mmCIF file of C-alpha atoms and ligand atoms in Angstrom:
data_model
loop_
_atom_site.group_PDB
_atom_site.id
_atom_site.type_symbol
_atom_site.label_atom_id
_atom_site.label_comp_id
_atom_site.label_asym_id
_atom_site.label_seq_id
_atom_site.Cartn_x
_atom_site.Cartn_y
_atom_site.Cartn_z
ATOM 1 C CA MET A 1 2.570 -7.036 5.808
ATOM 2 C CA GLU A 2 0.160 -9.247 3.987
ATOM 3 C CA LYS A 3 -2.794 -8.225 1.888
ATOM 4 C CA VAL A 4 -5.408 -6.494 4.029
ATOM 5 C CA GLY A 5 -5.276 -5.034 7.540
ATOM 6 C CA LEU A 6 -7.691 -3.411 9.965
ATOM 7 C CA GLY A 7 -7.276 -0.502 12.388
ATOM 8 C CA LEU A 8 -7.386 -1.970 15.902
ATOM 9 C CA ARG A 9 -9.660 -0.021 18.275
ATOM 10 C CA PHE A 10 -10.267 -0.406 22.020
ATOM 11 C CA SER A 11 -13.984 -1.088 21.459
ATOM 12 C CA PHE A 12 -13.461 -4.492 19.865
ATOM 13 C CA MET A 13 -10.170 -5.775 21.266
ATOM 14 C CA GLU A 14 -11.842 -8.358 23.482
ATOM 15 C CA ASP A 15 -13.894 -9.589 20.492
ATOM 16 C CA VAL A 16 -10.646 -10.145 18.584
ATOM 17 C CA LEU A 17 -9.091 -12.004 21.477
ATOM 18 C CA ASN A 18 -12.089 -14.224 22.141
ATOM 19 C CA GLY A 19 -13.319 -14.779 18.599
ATOM 20 C CA SER A 20 -12.162 -16.399 15.423
ATOM 21 C CA GLN A 21 -12.421 -13.410 13.057
ATOM 22 C CA LYS A 22 -8.868 -12.177 12.627
ATOM 23 C CA PRO A 23 -7.512 -9.899 9.896
ATOM 24 C CA ASP A 24 -4.126 -10.399 8.216
ATOM 25 C CA TRP A 25 -2.681 -7.585 10.341
ATOM 26 C CA PHE A 26 -3.654 -4.713 12.604
ATOM 27 C CA GLU A 27 -2.628 -1.078 12.722
ATOM 28 C CA ILE A 28 -2.458 0.778 16.056
ATOM 29 C CA ALA A 29 -1.646 4.319 17.177
ATOM 30 C CA PRO A 30 1.460 3.980 19.388
ATOM 31 C CA GLU A 31 0.492 7.070 21.422
ATOM 32 C CA ASN A 32 -2.543 5.166 22.728
ATOM 33 C CA TRP A 33 -0.266 2.515 24.205
ATOM 34 C CA MET A 34 3.145 3.958 25.016
ATOM 35 C CA SER A 35 2.609 4.766 28.700
ATOM 36 C CA ARG A 36 -0.044 2.195 29.291
ATOM 37 C CA GLY A 37 -0.257 -0.963 31.330
ATOM 38 C CA GLY A 38 -3.119 -3.000 32.719
ATOM 39 C CA LYS A 39 -5.726 -5.240 31.194
ATOM 40 C CA MET A 40 -5.901 -3.663 27.730
ATOM 41 C CA PHE A 41 -2.121 -3.755 27.383
ATOM 42 C CA ASP A 42 -2.189 -7.472 28.281
ATOM 43 C CA ILE A 43 -4.814 -8.028 25.580
ATOM 44 C CA LEU A 44 -2.636 -6.169 23.066
ATOM 45 C CA GLU A 45 0.303 -8.426 23.915
ATOM 46 C CA LYS A 46 -1.853 -11.522 23.364
ATOM 47 C CA ILE A 47 -3.150 -10.203 20.041
ATOM 48 C CA ARG A 48 0.401 -9.316 18.954
ATOM 49 C CA ALA A 49 1.533 -12.888 19.689
ATOM 50 C CA ASP A 50 -0.849 -14.036 16.961
ATOM 51 C CA ILE A 51 -1.239 -11.196 14.468
ATOM 52 C CA PRO A 52 1.320 -8.784 12.942
ATOM 53 C CA ILE A 53 0.972 -5.152 13.994
ATOM 54 C CA VAL A 54 2.078 -1.934 12.320
ATOM 55 C CA CYS A 55 2.149 1.507 13.956
ATOM 56 C CA HIS A 56 0.445 4.627 12.638
ATOM 57 C CA GLY A 57 1.338 7.638 14.771
ATOM 58 C CA LEU A 58 -0.527 10.841 15.500
ATOM 59 C CA SER A 59 1.803 13.262 17.222
ATOM 60 C CA LEU A 60 5.166 13.308 15.434
ATOM 61 C CA SER A 61 4.184 16.634 13.826
ATOM 62 C CA ILE A 62 6.834 16.354 11.130
ATOM 63 C CA GLY A 63 5.546 19.483 9.336
ATOM 64 C CA SER A 64 5.715 21.769 12.366
ATOM 65 C CA PRO A 65 8.320 24.544 12.488
ATOM 66 C CA ASP A 66 9.107 23.230 15.999
ATOM 67 C CA ASP A 67 12.042 20.932 16.639
ATOM 68 C CA LEU A 68 11.418 17.229 17.072
ATOM 69 C CA ASP A 69 10.491 15.953 20.525
ATOM 70 C CA PHE A 70 13.397 13.625 21.334
ATOM 71 C CA ILE A 71 11.859 12.324 24.567
ATOM 72 C CA PHE A 72 8.816 11.216 22.571
ATOM 73 C CA LEU A 73 11.000 9.655 19.859
ATOM 74 C CA LYS A 74 12.992 7.684 22.412
ATOM 75 C CA GLU A 75 9.826 6.333 24.039
ATOM 76 C CA LEU A 76 8.432 5.510 20.623
ATOM 77 C CA LYS A 77 11.529 3.539 19.689
ATOM 78 C CA GLN A 78 11.312 1.572 22.930
ATOM 79 C CA PHE A 79 7.684 0.763 22.171
ATOM 80 C CA LEU A 80 8.411 -0.333 18.579
ATOM 81 C CA ASP A 81 11.326 -2.457 19.750
ATOM 82 C CA TYR A 82 9.317 -4.038 22.580
ATOM 83 C CA PHE A 83 6.581 -5.236 20.198
ATOM 84 C CA GLU A 84 9.074 -5.908 17.374
ATOM 85 C CA ILE A 85 7.175 -3.583 15.051
ATOM 86 C CA ASP A 86 9.085 -2.681 11.880
ATOM 87 C CA VAL A 87 6.495 -0.546 10.120
ATOM 88 C CA TYR A 88 5.928 2.978 11.418
ATOM 89 C CA SER A 89 3.834 5.532 9.531
ATOM 90 C CA GLU A 90 2.812 9.086 10.328
ATOM 91 C CA HIS A 91 1.057 12.051 8.687
ATOM 92 C CA LEU A 92 2.555 14.655 6.384
ATOM 93 C CA SER A 93 1.102 17.405 8.548
ATOM 94 C CA PHE A 94 1.667 19.268 11.773
ATOM 95 C CA SER A 95 -0.144 18.824 15.059
ATOM 96 C CA SER A 96 1.931 21.005 17.369
ATOM 97 C CA LEU A 97 3.146 24.590 17.324
ATOM 98 C CA ASP A 98 5.297 26.478 19.822
ATOM 99 C CA ASN A 99 5.575 23.174 21.688
ATOM 100 C CA GLY A 100 1.818 22.983 22.332
ATOM 101 C CA TYR A 101 -0.480 20.286 20.941
ATOM 102 C CA LEU A 102 -3.139 21.443 18.476
ATOM 103 C CA TYR A 103 -5.247 18.257 18.733
ATOM 104 C CA ASP A 104 -5.723 18.007 14.987
ATOM 105 C CA LEU A 105 -3.688 17.355 11.854
ATOM 106 C CA PHE A 106 -3.027 20.544 9.894
ATOM 107 C CA PRO A 107 -1.715 20.685 6.322
ATOM 108 C CA VAL A 108 1.772 21.927 5.646
ATOM 109 C CA PRO A 109 2.111 24.788 3.124
ATOM 110 C CA PHE A 110 3.212 23.180 -0.162
ATOM 111 C CA THR A 111 6.455 25.165 -0.522
ATOM 112 C CA GLU A 112 10.149 24.415 -1.279
ATOM 113 C CA ASP A 113 11.051 25.820 2.108
ATOM 114 C CA ARG A 114 8.833 23.254 3.883
ATOM 115 C CA VAL A 115 10.241 20.412 1.742
ATOM 116 C CA LYS A 116 13.742 21.232 2.981
ATOM 117 C CA HIS A 117 12.708 21.631 6.606
ATOM 118 C CA ILE A 118 10.651 18.407 6.676
ATOM 119 C CA SER A 119 13.317 16.398 4.847
ATOM 120 C CA LYS A 120 15.897 17.259 7.511
ATOM 121 C CA LYS A 121 13.497 16.167 10.253
ATOM 122 C CA ILE A 122 12.684 12.920 8.428
ATOM 123 C CA LYS A 123 16.354 11.961 8.341
ATOM 124 C CA ILE A 124 16.672 12.519 12.089
ATOM 125 C CA VAL A 125 13.514 10.479 12.824
ATOM 126 C CA GLN A 126 14.783 7.609 10.684
ATOM 127 C CA ASP A 127 18.164 7.670 12.419
ATOM 128 C CA VAL A 128 16.649 7.663 15.914
ATOM 129 C CA LEU A 129 14.021 5.007 15.210
ATOM 130 C CA GLU A 130 16.289 2.916 12.976
ATOM 131 C CA ARG A 131 13.287 2.435 10.710
ATOM 132 C CA LYS A 132 12.059 3.930 7.464
ATOM 133 C CA LEU A 133 9.470 6.675 8.013
ATOM 134 C CA ILE A 134 6.272 6.278 5.988
ATOM 135 C CA LEU A 135 4.237 9.479 5.588
ATOM 136 C CA GLU A 136 0.540 9.694 4.750
ATOM 137 C CA ASN A 137 -1.120 12.243 2.456
ATOM 138 C CA ILE A 138 -3.725 13.934 4.681
ATOM 139 C CA SER A 139 -7.086 15.484 3.856
ATOM 140 C CA TYR A 140 -7.020 19.292 3.975
ATOM 141 C CA TYR A 141 -9.702 21.890 3.708
ATOM 142 C CA PHE A 142 -7.825 25.043 2.689
ATOM 143 C CA LYS A 143 -4.883 25.852 0.428
ATOM 144 C CA PHE A 144 -2.989 29.102 0.006
ATOM 145 C CA ASP A 145 -2.457 30.780 -3.377
ATOM 146 C CA GLY A 146 0.958 30.360 -4.942
ATOM 147 C CA GLU A 147 1.754 26.964 -3.464
ATOM 148 C CA MET A 148 2.971 24.078 -5.585
ATOM 149 C CA GLU A 149 0.618 21.208 -6.448
ATOM 150 C CA GLU A 150 0.062 18.729 -3.611
ATOM 151 C CA VAL A 151 1.350 15.776 -5.623
ATOM 152 C CA ASP A 152 4.584 17.625 -6.507
ATOM 153 C CA PHE A 153 5.081 18.600 -2.879
ATOM 154 C CA ILE A 154 4.615 15.017 -1.688
ATOM 155 C CA ASN A 155 6.982 13.658 -4.356
ATOM 156 C CA GLN A 156 9.664 16.163 -3.362
ATOM 157 C CA VAL A 157 9.360 15.259 0.320
ATOM 158 C CA LEU A 158 9.603 11.542 -0.522
ATOM 159 C CA GLU A 159 12.691 12.158 -2.630
ATOM 160 C CA GLU A 160 14.577 14.637 -0.439
ATOM 161 C CA GLY A 161 13.582 12.934 2.816
ATOM 162 C CA ASN A 162 14.321 9.478 1.430
ATOM 163 C CA CYS A 163 11.148 8.164 3.029
ATOM 164 C CA GLU A 164 8.072 6.246 1.855
ATOM 165 C CA LEU A 165 4.400 7.035 1.272
ATOM 166 C CA LEU A 166 1.268 5.731 2.923
ATOM 167 C CA LEU A 167 -1.220 6.503 0.163
ATOM 168 C CA ASP A 168 -4.621 7.209 1.673
ATOM 169 C CA ILE A 169 -7.007 6.660 -1.205
ATOM 170 C CA ASN A 170 -9.988 8.164 0.570
ATOM 171 C CA ASN A 171 -7.970 11.321 1.268
ATOM 172 C CA VAL A 172 -7.036 11.603 -2.415
ATOM 173 C CA TYR A 173 -10.713 11.305 -3.338
ATOM 174 C CA VAL A 174 -11.916 13.776 -0.672
ATOM 175 C CA ASN A 175 -9.215 16.340 -1.551
ATOM 176 C CA SER A 176 -9.860 15.993 -5.277
ATOM 177 C CA MET A 177 -13.552 16.787 -4.781
ATOM 178 C CA ASN A 178 -12.988 19.633 -2.309
ATOM 179 C CA HIS A 179 -10.143 21.230 -4.306
ATOM 180 C CA ASN A 180 -11.448 20.392 -7.737
ATOM 181 C CA TYR A 181 -8.698 18.256 -9.233
ATOM 182 C CA ASP A 182 -8.586 14.921 -11.036
ATOM 183 C CA PRO A 183 -7.827 12.086 -8.551
ATOM 184 C CA VAL A 184 -6.674 9.765 -11.348
ATOM 185 C CA LYS A 185 -4.105 12.311 -12.486
ATOM 186 C CA PHE A 186 -2.863 12.519 -8.892
ATOM 187 C CA ILE A 187 -2.495 8.720 -8.764
ATOM 188 C CA LYS A 188 -0.679 8.648 -12.100
ATOM 189 C CA ASN A 189 1.729 11.377 -10.976
ATOM 190 C CA ILE A 190 2.628 10.117 -7.525
ATOM 191 C CA ASN A 191 6.033 8.445 -7.207
ATOM 192 C CA LYS A 192 4.935 4.791 -7.347
ATOM 193 C CA GLU A 193 8.311 3.463 -6.232
ATOM 194 C CA LYS A 194 7.827 5.118 -2.855
ATOM 195 C CA VAL A 195 4.385 3.758 -1.972
ATOM 196 C CA ALA A 196 4.591 1.392 1.012
ATOM 197 C CA TYR A 197 0.911 0.716 1.699
ATOM 198 C CA TYR A 198 -2.632 2.028 1.256
ATOM 199 C CA HIS A 199 -5.343 3.329 3.550
ATOM 200 C CA ILE A 200 -8.985 3.165 2.648
ATOM 201 C CA ALA A 201 -11.844 4.655 4.668
ATOM 202 C CA GLY A 202 -15.267 6.261 4.513
ATOM 203 C CA HIS A 203 -16.144 9.939 4.365
ATOM 204 C CA GLU A 204 -19.307 12.005 4.741
ATOM 205 C CA LYS A 205 -20.799 14.970 2.898
ATOM 206 C CA PHE A 206 -21.721 18.161 4.727
ATOM 207 C CA ASP A 207 -23.242 20.734 2.360
ATOM 208 C CA ASP A 208 -20.727 20.985 -0.495
ATOM 209 C CA LEU A 209 -17.775 19.682 1.461
ATOM 210 C CA LEU A 210 -16.588 16.100 1.833
ATOM 211 C CA ILE A 211 -15.151 15.418 5.282
ATOM 212 C CA ASP A 212 -12.768 12.580 5.956
ATOM 213 C CA THR A 213 -14.641 11.335 9.048
ATOM 214 C CA HIS A 214 -13.644 7.644 9.018
ATOM 215 C CA GLY A 215 -17.187 7.270 10.302
ATOM 216 C CA ALA A 216 -18.956 5.550 7.409
ATOM 217 C CA GLN A 217 -18.556 2.595 5.070
ATOM 218 C CA VAL A 218 -16.216 2.960 2.105
ATOM 219 C CA ASN A 219 -18.379 4.159 -0.790
ATOM 220 C CA SER A 220 -18.337 3.065 -4.425
ATOM 221 C CA GLN A 221 -16.371 6.111 -5.681
ATOM 222 C CA VAL A 222 -13.521 5.307 -3.299
ATOM 223 C CA PHE A 223 -13.649 1.618 -4.265
ATOM 224 C CA ASN A 224 -13.442 2.724 -7.917
ATOM 225 C CA LEU A 225 -10.369 4.787 -7.122
ATOM 226 C CA LEU A 226 -8.849 1.829 -5.259
ATOM 227 C CA GLU A 227 -9.267 -0.246 -8.414
ATOM 228 C CA ILE A 228 -7.416 2.403 -10.426
ATOM 229 C CA VAL A 229 -4.688 2.545 -7.757
ATOM 230 C CA LEU A 230 -4.256 -1.246 -7.909
ATOM 231 C CA GLU A 231 -3.922 -1.052 -11.693
ATOM 232 C CA GLU A 232 -1.583 1.950 -11.719
ATOM 233 C CA ILE A 233 0.591 1.284 -8.674
ATOM 234 C CA GLY A 234 -0.046 -2.394 -8.074
ATOM 235 C CA GLU A 235 0.105 -4.813 -5.215
ATOM 236 C CA LYS A 236 0.437 -3.174 -1.768
ATOM 237 C CA PRO A 237 -0.970 -3.981 1.663
ATOM 238 C CA THR A 238 -4.272 -2.152 2.215
ATOM 239 C CA LEU A 239 -5.743 -1.057 5.538
ATOM 240 C CA LEU A 240 -9.402 -0.425 6.393
ATOM 241 C CA GLU A 241 -9.636 2.536 8.792
ATOM 242 C CA ARG A 242 -12.668 3.162 10.977
ATOM 243 C CA ASP A 243 -12.489 5.658 13.844
ATOM 244 C CA ASN A 244 -16.035 6.907 14.357
ATOM 245 C CA ASN A 245 -19.466 5.259 14.443
ATOM 246 C CA ILE A 246 -17.616 1.998 14.863
ATOM 247 C CA PRO A 247 -20.106 -0.832 14.288
ATOM 248 C CA PRO A 248 -20.070 -4.113 16.265
ATOM 249 C CA TYR A 249 -16.952 -6.115 15.408
ATOM 250 C CA GLU A 250 -18.873 -8.740 13.439
ATOM 251 C CA GLN A 251 -20.272 -6.040 11.145
ATOM 252 C CA LEU A 252 -16.924 -4.279 10.790
ATOM 253 C CA PHE A 253 -15.338 -7.590 9.926
ATOM 254 C CA GLU A 254 -17.895 -8.035 7.114
ATOM 255 C CA GLU A 255 -16.652 -4.709 5.678
ATOM 256 C CA TYR A 256 -13.091 -5.937 6.078
ATOM 257 C CA GLU A 257 -13.931 -9.146 4.192
ATOM 258 C CA LYS A 258 -15.655 -7.164 1.442
ATOM 259 C CA LEU A 259 -12.471 -5.124 0.998
ATOM 260 C CA LYS A 260 -10.327 -8.249 1.010
ATOM 261 C CA GLU A 261 -12.497 -9.880 -1.631
ATOM 262 C CA PHE A 262 -12.320 -6.690 -3.700
ATOM 263 C CA VAL A 263 -8.510 -6.540 -3.722
ATOM 264 C CA GLU A 264 -8.222 -10.274 -4.401
ATOM 265 C CA ASN A 265 -10.645 -10.015 -7.321
ATOM 266 C CA ALA A 266 -8.703 -7.092 -8.720
ATOM 267 C CA LYS A 267 -6.305 -9.820 -9.907
ATOM 268 C CA VAL A 268 -3.190 -7.871 -9.145
ATOM 269 C CA TYR A 269 -1.989 -10.194 -6.397
HETATM 270 FE FE1 LIG B 1 -5.496 7.326 6.594
#
């Protein structure tokens, strides 16, 4: 992965194919493509011929008490192999329970018991996919009393699961505001050796709560935190995520270029 990537969305795929504005790399959700054919799949193949792609999954549900879905994992591996995609990330969360989909990403209780359970599942996923699993810190809106600190939980999972971290800087900011902790301390305490790449996105404020909507431009507080991350952790590929209120591609690409200029001017590359 090179410097700065962009989340690829259906709404602007034809603009990418027909235009000249191309990011260093794209990130896609494999679940949106795994059983798909037709025109959009053809466009994806053409884009892939030109631009590197990484996968960011939605339904692995690594934190669920349920067993892993081996049919899904097998299909996923076929997909990754077909497009020769080496980088596969997911969320440190659960999205299924009792074998039913919950249609959202829920936080895992930050306990020793969950660390052990998740670490075992990570090893199996890595064996089946023959790739390193990269897990993202998610935004969460409730926390139970008596749990360990989020950063300690993440570090233990990274260590025991022998996997890597997708550090979502917007999620660190949003969580720090909603749960009243210092985001810089979080950044300083995370296991830097394990960070594979960064996500950056916009959020919105509803009453006193910040919600990780991916529906707005990245604001100055999150850019400030990115600067601290680049100083503390250093050079890593960075992805701009936008899932809602997606502007026309030309406008989104301006945001992408602004981010690229920002990381280049941070003088850490
Ligand atoms: Fe993210």
